[in-house]
Short mmCIF file of C-alpha atoms and ligand atoms in Angstrom, two decimals:
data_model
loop_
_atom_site.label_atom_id
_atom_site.label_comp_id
_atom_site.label_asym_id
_atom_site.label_seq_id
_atom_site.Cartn_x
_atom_site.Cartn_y
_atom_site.Cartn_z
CA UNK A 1 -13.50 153.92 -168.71
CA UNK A 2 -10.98 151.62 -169.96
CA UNK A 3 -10.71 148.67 -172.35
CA UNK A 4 -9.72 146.77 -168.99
CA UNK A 5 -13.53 147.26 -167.91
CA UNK A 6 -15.79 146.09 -170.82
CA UNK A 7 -17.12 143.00 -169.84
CA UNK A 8 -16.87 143.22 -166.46
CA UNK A 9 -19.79 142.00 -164.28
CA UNK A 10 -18.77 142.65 -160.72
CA UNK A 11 -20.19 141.03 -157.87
CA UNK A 12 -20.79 142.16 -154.80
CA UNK A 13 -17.80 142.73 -152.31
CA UNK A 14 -17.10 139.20 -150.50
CA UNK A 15 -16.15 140.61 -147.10
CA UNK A 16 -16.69 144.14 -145.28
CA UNK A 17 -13.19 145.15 -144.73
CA UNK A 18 -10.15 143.36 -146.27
CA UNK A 19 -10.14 139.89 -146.59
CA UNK A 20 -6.35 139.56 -145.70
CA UNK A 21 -6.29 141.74 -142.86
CA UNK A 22 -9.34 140.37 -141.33
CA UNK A 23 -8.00 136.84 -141.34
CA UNK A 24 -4.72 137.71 -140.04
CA UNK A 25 -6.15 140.31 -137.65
CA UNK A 26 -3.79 143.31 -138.95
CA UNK A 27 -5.03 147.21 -139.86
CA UNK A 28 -5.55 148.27 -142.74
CA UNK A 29 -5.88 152.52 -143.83
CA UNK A 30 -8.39 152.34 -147.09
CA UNK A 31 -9.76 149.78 -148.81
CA UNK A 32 -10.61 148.79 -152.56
CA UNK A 33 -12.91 146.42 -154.25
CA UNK A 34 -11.77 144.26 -157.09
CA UNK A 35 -14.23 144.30 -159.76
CA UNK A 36 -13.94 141.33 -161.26
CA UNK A 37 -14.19 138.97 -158.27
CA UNK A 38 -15.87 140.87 -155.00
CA UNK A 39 -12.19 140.76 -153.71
CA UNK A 40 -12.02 143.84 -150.64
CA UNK A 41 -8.72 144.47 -150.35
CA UNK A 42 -6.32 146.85 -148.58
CA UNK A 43 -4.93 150.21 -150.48
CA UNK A 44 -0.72 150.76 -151.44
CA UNK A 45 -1.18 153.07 -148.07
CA UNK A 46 -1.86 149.97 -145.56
CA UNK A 47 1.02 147.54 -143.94
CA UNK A 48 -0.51 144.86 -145.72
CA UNK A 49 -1.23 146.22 -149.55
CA UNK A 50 -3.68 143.54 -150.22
CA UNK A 51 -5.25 144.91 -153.06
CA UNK A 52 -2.17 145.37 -155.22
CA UNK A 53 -0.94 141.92 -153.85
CA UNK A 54 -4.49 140.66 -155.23
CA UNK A 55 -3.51 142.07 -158.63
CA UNK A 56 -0.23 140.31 -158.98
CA UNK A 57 -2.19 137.00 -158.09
CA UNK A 58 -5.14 137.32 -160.28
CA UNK A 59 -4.39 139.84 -163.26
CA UNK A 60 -7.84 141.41 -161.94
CA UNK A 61 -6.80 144.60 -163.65
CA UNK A 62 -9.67 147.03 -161.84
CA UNK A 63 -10.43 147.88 -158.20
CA UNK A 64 -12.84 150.57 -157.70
CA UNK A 65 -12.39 152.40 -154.07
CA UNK A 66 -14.38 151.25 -151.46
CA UNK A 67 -14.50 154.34 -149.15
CA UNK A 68 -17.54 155.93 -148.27
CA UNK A 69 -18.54 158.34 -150.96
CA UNK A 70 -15.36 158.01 -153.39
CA UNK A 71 -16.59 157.22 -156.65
CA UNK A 72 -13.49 155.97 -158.75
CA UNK A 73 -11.42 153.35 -159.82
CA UNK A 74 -7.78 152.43 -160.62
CA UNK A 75 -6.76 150.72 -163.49
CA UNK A 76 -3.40 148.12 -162.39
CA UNK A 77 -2.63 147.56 -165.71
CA UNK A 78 -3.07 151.27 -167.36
CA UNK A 79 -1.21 152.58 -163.84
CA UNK A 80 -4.46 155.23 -164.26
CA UNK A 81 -7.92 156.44 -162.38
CA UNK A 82 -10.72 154.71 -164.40
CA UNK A 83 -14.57 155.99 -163.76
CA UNK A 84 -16.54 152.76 -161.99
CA UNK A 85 -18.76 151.26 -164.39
CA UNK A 86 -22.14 151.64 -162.81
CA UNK A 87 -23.00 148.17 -162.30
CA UNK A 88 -20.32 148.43 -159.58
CA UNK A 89 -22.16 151.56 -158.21
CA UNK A 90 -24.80 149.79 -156.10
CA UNK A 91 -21.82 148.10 -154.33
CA UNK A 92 -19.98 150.84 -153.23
CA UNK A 93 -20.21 152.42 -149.96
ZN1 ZN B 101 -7.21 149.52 -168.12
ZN1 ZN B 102 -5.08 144.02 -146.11
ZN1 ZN B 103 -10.27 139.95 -157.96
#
């Protein structure tokens, strides 16, 4: 954990792929869930890199991964892997 995720209450994600991509109707190659806000966006490895964008907008400093069975978290602001808090557990796929 990091001092980035006390206090955190994240929701549930807001869309099932990334929000971006699905609107504009591009790929995307993994996705990651902002903790603070529900926000599903693409990963650094996608055209559209969604979820960093998402970072730069909102200072949401964690995003947890939102692949099937990865359980861990990145940290924007620390540049490091965080563990997911495990409220966000029940969210993740
Ligand atoms: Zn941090
Ligand atoms: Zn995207
Ligand atoms: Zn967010």
């Amino acid at each position: 954990m990091c001092e980035h995720e006390v206090g955190l209450e994240p929701p549930p994600p807001r869309t099932p792929g990334c929000e971006e991509c699905l609107r504009l109707g591009t790929p995307w190659v993994h996705l990651r869930l902002c903790l603070s806000c529900g926000h599903v966006g693409c990963c650094d490895s996608s055209p559209g890199r969604h979820a960093t964008r998402h970072f730069h907008h909102m200072n949401h400093p964690v995003a947890a991964s939102f692949e099937p069975g990865e359980r861990w978290a990145w940290c924007y602001v620390d540049q490091a892997m965080v563990d997911v808090p495990p409220e966000a557990t029940p969210y993740l796929r």
